[in-house]
XYZ file of N, CA and C in Angstrom:
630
model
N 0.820 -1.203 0.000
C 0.000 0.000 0.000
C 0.859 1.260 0.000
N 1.845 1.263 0.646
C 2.806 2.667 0.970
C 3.446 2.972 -0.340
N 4.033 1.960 -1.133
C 4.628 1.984 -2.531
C 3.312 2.678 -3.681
N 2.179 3.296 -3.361
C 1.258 3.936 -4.002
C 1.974 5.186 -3.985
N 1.733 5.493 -5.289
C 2.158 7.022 -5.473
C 3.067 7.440 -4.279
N 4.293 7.116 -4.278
C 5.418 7.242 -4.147
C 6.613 7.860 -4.733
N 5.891 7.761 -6.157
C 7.230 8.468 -7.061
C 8.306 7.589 -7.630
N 8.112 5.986 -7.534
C 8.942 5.185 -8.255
C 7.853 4.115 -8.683
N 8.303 3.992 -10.000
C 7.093 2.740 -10.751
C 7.567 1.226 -10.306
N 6.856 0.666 -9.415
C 6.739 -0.807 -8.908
C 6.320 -1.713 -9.917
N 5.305 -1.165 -10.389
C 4.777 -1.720 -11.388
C 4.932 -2.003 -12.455
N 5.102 -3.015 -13.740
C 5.954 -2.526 -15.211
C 4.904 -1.496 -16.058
N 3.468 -1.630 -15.495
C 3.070 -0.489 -16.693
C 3.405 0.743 -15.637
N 3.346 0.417 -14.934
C 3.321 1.768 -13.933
C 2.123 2.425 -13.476
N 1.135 1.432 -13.446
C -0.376 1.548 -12.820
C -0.318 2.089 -11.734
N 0.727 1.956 -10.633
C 0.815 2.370 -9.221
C 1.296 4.267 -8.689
N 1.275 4.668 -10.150
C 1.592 5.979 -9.856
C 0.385 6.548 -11.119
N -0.076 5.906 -11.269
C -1.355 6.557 -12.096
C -1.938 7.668 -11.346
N -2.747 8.772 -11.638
C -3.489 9.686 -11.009
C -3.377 10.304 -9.608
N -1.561 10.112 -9.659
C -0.928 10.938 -8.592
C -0.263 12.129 -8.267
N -1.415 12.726 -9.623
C -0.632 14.282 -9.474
C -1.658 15.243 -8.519
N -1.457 15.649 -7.584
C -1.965 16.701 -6.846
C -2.186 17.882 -7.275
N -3.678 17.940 -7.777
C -3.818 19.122 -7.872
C -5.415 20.190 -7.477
N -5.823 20.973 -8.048
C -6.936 21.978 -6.930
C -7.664 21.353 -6.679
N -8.706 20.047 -7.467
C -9.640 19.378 -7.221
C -9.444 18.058 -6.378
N -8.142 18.072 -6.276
C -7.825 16.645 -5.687
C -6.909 16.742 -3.963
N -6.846 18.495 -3.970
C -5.417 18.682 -2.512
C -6.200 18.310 -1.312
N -8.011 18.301 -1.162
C -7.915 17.751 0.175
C -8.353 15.877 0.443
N -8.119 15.413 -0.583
C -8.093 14.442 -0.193
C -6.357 13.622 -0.406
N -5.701 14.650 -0.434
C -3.796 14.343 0.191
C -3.886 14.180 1.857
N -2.058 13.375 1.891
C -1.748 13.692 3.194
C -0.260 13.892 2.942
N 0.363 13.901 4.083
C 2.062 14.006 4.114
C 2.268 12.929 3.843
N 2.631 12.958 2.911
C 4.263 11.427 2.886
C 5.408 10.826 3.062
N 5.723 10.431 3.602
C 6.903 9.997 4.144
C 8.365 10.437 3.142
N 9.390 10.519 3.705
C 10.526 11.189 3.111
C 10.549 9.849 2.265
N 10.704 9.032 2.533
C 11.311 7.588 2.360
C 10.539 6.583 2.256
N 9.255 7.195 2.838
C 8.095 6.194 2.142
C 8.231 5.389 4.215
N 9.078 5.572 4.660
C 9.133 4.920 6.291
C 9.356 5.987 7.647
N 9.273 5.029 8.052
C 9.607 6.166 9.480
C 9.811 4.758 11.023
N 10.808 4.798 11.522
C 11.030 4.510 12.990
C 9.567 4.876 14.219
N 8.998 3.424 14.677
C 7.965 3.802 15.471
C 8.769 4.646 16.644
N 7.314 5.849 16.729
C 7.703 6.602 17.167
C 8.505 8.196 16.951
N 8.647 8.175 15.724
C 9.492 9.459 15.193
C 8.849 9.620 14.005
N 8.071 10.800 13.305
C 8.164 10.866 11.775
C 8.660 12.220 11.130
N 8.924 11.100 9.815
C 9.530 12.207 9.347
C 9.026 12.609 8.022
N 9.165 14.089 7.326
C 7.950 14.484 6.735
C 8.751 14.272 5.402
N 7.021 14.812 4.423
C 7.801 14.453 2.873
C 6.804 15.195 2.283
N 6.350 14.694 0.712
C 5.690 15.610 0.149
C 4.236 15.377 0.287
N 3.414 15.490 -0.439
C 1.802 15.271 -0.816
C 1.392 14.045 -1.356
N 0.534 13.184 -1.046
C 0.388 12.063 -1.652
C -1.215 11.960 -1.966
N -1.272 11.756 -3.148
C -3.439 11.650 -3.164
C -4.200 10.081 -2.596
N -4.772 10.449 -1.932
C -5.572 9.633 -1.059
C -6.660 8.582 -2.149
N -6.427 7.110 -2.206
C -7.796 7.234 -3.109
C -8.590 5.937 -2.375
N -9.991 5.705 -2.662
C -10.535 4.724 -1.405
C -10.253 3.700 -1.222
N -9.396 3.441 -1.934
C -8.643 1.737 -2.064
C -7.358 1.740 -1.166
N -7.021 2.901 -0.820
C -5.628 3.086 0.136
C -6.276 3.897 1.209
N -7.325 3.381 1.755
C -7.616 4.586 2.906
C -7.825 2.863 4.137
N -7.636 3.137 5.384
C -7.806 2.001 6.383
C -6.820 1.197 5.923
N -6.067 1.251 5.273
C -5.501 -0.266 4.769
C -4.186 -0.712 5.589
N -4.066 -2.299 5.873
C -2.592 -2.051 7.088
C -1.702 -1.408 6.858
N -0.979 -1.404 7.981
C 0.311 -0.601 8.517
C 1.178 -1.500 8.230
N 1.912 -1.594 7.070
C 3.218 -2.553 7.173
C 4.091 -2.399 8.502
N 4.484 -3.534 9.072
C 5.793 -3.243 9.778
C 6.761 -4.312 9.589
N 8.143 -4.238 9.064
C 9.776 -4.840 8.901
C 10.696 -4.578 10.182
N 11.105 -4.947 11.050
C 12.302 -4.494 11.523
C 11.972 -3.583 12.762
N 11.046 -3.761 13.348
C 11.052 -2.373 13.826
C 10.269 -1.268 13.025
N 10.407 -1.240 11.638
C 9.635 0.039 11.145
C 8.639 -0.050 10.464
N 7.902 0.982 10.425
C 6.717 1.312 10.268
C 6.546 1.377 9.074
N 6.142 1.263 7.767
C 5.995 1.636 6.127
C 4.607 2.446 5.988
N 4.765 3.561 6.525
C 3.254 4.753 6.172
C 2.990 4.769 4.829
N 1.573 5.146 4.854
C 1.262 5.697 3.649
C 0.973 7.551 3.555
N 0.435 7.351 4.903
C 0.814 8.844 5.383
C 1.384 9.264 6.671
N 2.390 10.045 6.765
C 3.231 10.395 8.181
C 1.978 9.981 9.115
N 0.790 11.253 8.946
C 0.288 11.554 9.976
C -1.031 10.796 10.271
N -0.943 9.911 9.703
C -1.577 8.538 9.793
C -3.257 8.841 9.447
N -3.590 9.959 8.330
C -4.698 10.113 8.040
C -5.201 8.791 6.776
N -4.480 8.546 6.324
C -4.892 7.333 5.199
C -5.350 6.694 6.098
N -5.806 6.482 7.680
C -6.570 5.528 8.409
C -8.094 6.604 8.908
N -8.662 7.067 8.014
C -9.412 7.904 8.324
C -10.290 8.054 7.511
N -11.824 8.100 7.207
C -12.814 8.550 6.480
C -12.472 6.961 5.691
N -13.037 5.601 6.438
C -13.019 4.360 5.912
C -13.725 4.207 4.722
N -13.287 3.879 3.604
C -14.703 3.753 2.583
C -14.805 2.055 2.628
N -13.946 0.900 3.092
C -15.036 -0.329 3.650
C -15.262 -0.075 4.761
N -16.461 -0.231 5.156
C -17.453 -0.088 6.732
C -16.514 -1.006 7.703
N -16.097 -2.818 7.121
C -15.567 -3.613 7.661
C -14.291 -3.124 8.511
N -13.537 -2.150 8.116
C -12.518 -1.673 8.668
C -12.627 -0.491 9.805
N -14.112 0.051 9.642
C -14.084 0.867 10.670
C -13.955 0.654 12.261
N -13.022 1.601 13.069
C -13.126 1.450 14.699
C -13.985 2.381 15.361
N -13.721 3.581 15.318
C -14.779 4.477 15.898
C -15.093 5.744 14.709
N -16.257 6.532 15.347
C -16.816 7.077 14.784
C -16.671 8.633 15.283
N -16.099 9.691 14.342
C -16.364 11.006 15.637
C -15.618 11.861 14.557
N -16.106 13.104 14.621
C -15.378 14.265 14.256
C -13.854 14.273 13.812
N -13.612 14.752 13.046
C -11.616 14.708 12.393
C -12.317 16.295 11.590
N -11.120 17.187 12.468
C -11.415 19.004 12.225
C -13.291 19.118 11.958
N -13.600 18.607 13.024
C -15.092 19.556 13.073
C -15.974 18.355 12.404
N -15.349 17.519 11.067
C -16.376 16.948 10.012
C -16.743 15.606 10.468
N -17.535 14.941 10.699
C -17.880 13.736 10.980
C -17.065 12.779 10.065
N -16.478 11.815 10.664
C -15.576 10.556 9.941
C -15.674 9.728 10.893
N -14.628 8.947 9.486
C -13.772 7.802 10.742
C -13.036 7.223 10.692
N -12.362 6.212 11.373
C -11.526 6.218 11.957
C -10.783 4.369 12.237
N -10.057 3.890 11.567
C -10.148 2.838 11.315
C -9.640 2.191 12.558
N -10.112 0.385 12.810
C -9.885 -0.390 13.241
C -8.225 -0.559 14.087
N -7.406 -0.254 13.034
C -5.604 -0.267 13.146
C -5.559 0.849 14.667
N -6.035 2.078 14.567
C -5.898 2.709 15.147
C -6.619 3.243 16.288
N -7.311 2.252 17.000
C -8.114 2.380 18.119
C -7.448 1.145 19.068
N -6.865 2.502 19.774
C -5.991 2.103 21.453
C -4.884 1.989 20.989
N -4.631 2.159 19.537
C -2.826 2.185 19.535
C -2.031 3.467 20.298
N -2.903 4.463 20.492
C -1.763 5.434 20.558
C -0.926 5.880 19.667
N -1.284 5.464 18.862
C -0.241 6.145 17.696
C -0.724 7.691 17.467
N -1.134 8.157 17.402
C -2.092 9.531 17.039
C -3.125 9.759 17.724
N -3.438 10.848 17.562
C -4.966 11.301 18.172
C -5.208 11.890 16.497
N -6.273 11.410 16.325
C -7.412 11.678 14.563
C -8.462 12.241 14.807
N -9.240 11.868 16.221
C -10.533 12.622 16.231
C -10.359 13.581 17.491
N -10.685 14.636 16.845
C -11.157 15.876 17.566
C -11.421 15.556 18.755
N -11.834 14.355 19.656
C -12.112 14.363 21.074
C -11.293 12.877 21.759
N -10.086 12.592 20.601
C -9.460 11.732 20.859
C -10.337 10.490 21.304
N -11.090 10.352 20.568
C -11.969 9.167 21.050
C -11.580 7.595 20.811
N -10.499 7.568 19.576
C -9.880 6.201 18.973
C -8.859 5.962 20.333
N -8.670 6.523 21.336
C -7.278 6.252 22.057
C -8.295 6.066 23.468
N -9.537 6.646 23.938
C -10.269 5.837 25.076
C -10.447 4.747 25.449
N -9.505 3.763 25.948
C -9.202 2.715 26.011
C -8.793 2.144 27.566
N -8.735 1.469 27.755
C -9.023 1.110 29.387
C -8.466 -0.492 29.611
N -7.704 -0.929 30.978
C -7.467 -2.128 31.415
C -8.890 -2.443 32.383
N -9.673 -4.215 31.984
C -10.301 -4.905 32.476
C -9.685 -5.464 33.742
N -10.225 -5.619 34.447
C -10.087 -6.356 35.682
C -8.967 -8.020 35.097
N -8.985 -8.399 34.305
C -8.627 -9.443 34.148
C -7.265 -9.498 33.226
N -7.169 -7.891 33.046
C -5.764 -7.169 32.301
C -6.104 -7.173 30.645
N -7.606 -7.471 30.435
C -7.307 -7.200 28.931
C -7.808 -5.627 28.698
N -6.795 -4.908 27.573
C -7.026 -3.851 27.290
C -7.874 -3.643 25.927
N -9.142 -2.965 26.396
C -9.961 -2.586 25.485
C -10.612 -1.177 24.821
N -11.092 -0.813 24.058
C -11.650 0.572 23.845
C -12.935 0.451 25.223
N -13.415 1.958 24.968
C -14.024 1.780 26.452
C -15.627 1.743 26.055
N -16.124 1.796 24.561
C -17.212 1.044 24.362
C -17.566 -0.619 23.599
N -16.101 -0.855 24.290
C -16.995 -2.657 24.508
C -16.911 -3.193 25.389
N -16.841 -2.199 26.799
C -17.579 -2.592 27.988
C -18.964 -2.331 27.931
N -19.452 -3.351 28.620
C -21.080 -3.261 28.749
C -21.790 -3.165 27.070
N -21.314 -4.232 26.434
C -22.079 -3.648 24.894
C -22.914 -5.532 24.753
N -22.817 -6.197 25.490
C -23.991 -7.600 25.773
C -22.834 -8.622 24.744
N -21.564 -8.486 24.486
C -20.540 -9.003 23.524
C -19.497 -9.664 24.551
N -18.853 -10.157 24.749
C -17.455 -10.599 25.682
C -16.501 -10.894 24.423
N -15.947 -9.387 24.561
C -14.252 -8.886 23.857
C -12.799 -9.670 24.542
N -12.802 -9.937 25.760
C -11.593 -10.311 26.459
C -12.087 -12.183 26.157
N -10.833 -12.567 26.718
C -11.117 -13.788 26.941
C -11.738 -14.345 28.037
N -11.706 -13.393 28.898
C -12.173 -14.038 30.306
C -13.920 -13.409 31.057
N -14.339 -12.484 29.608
C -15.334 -11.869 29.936
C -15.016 -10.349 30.351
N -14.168 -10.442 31.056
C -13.803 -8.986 32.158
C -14.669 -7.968 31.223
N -14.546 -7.402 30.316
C -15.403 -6.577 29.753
C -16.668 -6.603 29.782
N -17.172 -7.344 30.156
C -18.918 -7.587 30.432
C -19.055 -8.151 31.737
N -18.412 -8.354 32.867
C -18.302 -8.242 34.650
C -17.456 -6.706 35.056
N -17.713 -6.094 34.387
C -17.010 -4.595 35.041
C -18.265 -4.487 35.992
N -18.347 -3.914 37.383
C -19.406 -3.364 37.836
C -20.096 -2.159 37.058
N -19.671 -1.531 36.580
C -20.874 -0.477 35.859
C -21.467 -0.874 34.816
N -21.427 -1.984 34.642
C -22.375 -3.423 33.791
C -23.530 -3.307 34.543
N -23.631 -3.238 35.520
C -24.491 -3.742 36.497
C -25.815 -2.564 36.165
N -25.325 -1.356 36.127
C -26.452 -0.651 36.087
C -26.066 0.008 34.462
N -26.915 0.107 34.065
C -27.590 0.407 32.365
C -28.319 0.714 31.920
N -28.416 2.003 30.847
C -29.369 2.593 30.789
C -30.477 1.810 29.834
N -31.728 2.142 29.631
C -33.018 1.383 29.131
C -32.931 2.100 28.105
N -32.746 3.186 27.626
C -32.565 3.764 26.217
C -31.520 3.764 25.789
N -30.783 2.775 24.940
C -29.764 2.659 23.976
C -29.545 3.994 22.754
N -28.314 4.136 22.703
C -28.289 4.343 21.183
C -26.707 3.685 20.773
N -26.975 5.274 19.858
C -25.560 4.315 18.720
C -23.799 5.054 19.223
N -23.184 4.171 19.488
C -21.988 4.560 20.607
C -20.888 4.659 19.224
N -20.130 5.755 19.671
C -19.626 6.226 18.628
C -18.080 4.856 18.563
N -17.949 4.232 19.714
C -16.923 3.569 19.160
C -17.743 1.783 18.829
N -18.925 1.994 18.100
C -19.236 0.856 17.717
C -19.551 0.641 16.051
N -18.568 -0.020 15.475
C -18.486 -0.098 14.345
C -19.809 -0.956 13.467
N -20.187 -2.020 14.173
C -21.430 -2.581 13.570
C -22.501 -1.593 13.390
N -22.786 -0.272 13.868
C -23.686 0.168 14.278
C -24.833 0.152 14.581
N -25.152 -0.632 15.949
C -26.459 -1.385 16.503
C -26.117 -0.830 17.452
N -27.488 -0.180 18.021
C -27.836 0.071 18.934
C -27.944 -0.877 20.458
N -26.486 0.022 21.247
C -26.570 -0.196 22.797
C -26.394 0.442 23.856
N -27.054 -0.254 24.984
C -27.142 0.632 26.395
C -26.126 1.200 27.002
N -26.079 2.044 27.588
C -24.862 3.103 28.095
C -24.267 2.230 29.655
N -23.845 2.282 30.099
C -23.361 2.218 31.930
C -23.709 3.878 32.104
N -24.222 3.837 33.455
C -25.150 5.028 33.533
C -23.933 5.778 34.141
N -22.822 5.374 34.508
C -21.623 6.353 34.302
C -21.202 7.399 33.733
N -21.579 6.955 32.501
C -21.098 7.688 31.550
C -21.909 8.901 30.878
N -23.393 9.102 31.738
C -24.226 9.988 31.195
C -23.505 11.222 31.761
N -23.566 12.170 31.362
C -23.252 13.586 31.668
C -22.158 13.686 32.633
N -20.648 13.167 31.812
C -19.859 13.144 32.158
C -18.730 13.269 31.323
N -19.035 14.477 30.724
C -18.094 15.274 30.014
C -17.664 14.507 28.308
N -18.027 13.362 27.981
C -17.751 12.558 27.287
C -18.403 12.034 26.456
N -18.462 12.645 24.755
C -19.875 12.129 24.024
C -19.338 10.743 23.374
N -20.363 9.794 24.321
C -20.321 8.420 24.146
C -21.464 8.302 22.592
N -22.571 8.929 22.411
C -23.488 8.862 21.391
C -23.319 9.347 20.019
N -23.344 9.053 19.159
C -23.412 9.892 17.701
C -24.115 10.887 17.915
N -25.290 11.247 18.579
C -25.949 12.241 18.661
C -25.723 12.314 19.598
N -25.229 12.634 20.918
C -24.477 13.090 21.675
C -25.940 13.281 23.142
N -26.712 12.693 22.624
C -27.540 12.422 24.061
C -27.503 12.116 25.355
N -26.419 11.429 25.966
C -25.722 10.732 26.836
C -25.243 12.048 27.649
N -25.238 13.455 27.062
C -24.621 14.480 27.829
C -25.946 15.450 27.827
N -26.490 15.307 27.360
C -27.757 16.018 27.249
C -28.676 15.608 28.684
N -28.173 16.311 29.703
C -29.319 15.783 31.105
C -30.466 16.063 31.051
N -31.657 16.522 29.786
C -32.738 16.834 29.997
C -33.231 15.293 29.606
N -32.301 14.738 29.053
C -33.093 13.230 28.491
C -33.153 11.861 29.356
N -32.020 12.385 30.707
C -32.260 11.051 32.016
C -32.907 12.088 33.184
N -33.911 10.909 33.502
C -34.754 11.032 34.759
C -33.494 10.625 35.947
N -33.380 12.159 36.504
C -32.484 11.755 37.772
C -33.240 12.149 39.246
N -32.226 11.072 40.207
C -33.407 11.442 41.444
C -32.149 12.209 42.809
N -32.436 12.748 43.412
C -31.744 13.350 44.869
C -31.689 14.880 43.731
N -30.747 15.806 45.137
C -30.512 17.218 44.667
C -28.929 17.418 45.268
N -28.167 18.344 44.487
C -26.727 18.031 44.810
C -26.021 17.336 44.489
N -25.370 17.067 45.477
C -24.020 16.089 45.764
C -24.778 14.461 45.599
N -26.118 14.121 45.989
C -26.603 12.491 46.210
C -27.381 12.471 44.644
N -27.583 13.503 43.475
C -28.099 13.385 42.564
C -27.735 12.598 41.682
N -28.357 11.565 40.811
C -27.406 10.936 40.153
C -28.742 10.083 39.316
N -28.245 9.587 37.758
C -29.240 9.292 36.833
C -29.802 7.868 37.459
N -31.356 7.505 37.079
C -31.570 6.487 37.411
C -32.504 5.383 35.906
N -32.147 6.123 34.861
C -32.322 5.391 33.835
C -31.939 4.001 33.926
């Protein structure tokens, strides 16, 4: 995938640098490219413009040796998935609704969405590390369950929706944790919206009882 419009023909007709010239109709769907086409995990280093096309967008991350083979430095070729199958979460990248592929949820490699939502990720009781909506989603992600015995399993809200780090997109219930707590768990962002949970006490003992 990284050997795409690169600037050297791989190919003998040279199909692989076809329709890689950057220009007004085509500059925002570029990214940076690697000097070298690589980069050392952990360090990058920059290069020129490369055109994005939907066949090179989500697609793996080579790694040789230690290194990384980008297709883009800044790891946007994992962004705005055009197969669904590859998507990880769902959320804003500069303001616009996208997303955000599979490779890159809980790596840490980058922050892509605007509320860093691909990197919300969390250790289970049982040490497996997961994104933090496939706790409580009625699925067992770990091997040992731990993701579906967290205690805030226990209580759940009765109105589901669609959780931005769920790629099937089917509708599920929240841990009532997570309502109005700074953090839009929803595509439509309801979960922060307190006019929509019935809560009971006043103060400090107030708290949702959806």
């Amino acid at each position: 995938m990284y050997e795409i419009c690169d600037g050297f023909k791989e190919c003998l007709d040279g199909r692989d640098e076809q329709n890689c010239e950057v220009t007004e109709s085509n500059i925002y769907s570029t990214c940076a490219g690697n000097g070298d086409n690589s980069t050392i995990i952990g360090q990058k280093i920059g290069g020129r413009r490369i055109v994005l096309f939907n066949f090179t967008r989500c697609g793996i991350i080579e790694l040789y040796l230690q290194k990384e083979y980008l297709h883009c430095v800044d790891y946007m070729d994992q962004t705005n998935c055009s197969d669904a199958s590859r998507v990880g979460v769902t959320c804003n990248i500069n303001n616009f609704t996208s997303t955000v592929s599979s490779i890159m949820v809980c790596s840490g490699k980058s922050q892509l969405c605007d509320d860093n939502m691909e990197n919300l990720c969390y250790m289970t009781s049982g040490g497996c590390f997961i994104h933090k909506h496939k706790f409580c989603d009625g699925f067992e992600d770990c091997a040992d369950g731990s993701d579906e015995a967290d205690p805030m399993c226990l209580h759940l809200t009765t109105t589901p929706c669609y959780r931005k780090g769920n790629p099937e997109m089917k509708l599920r219930p929240l841990a009532l944790s997570w309502l109005g707590d700074g953090v839009v768990d929803c595509l439509d962002g309801k979960d922060e919206d307190r006019t929509v949970w019935p809560t009971c006490g006043r103060g400090l003992t107030e708290h949702f009882v959806v």
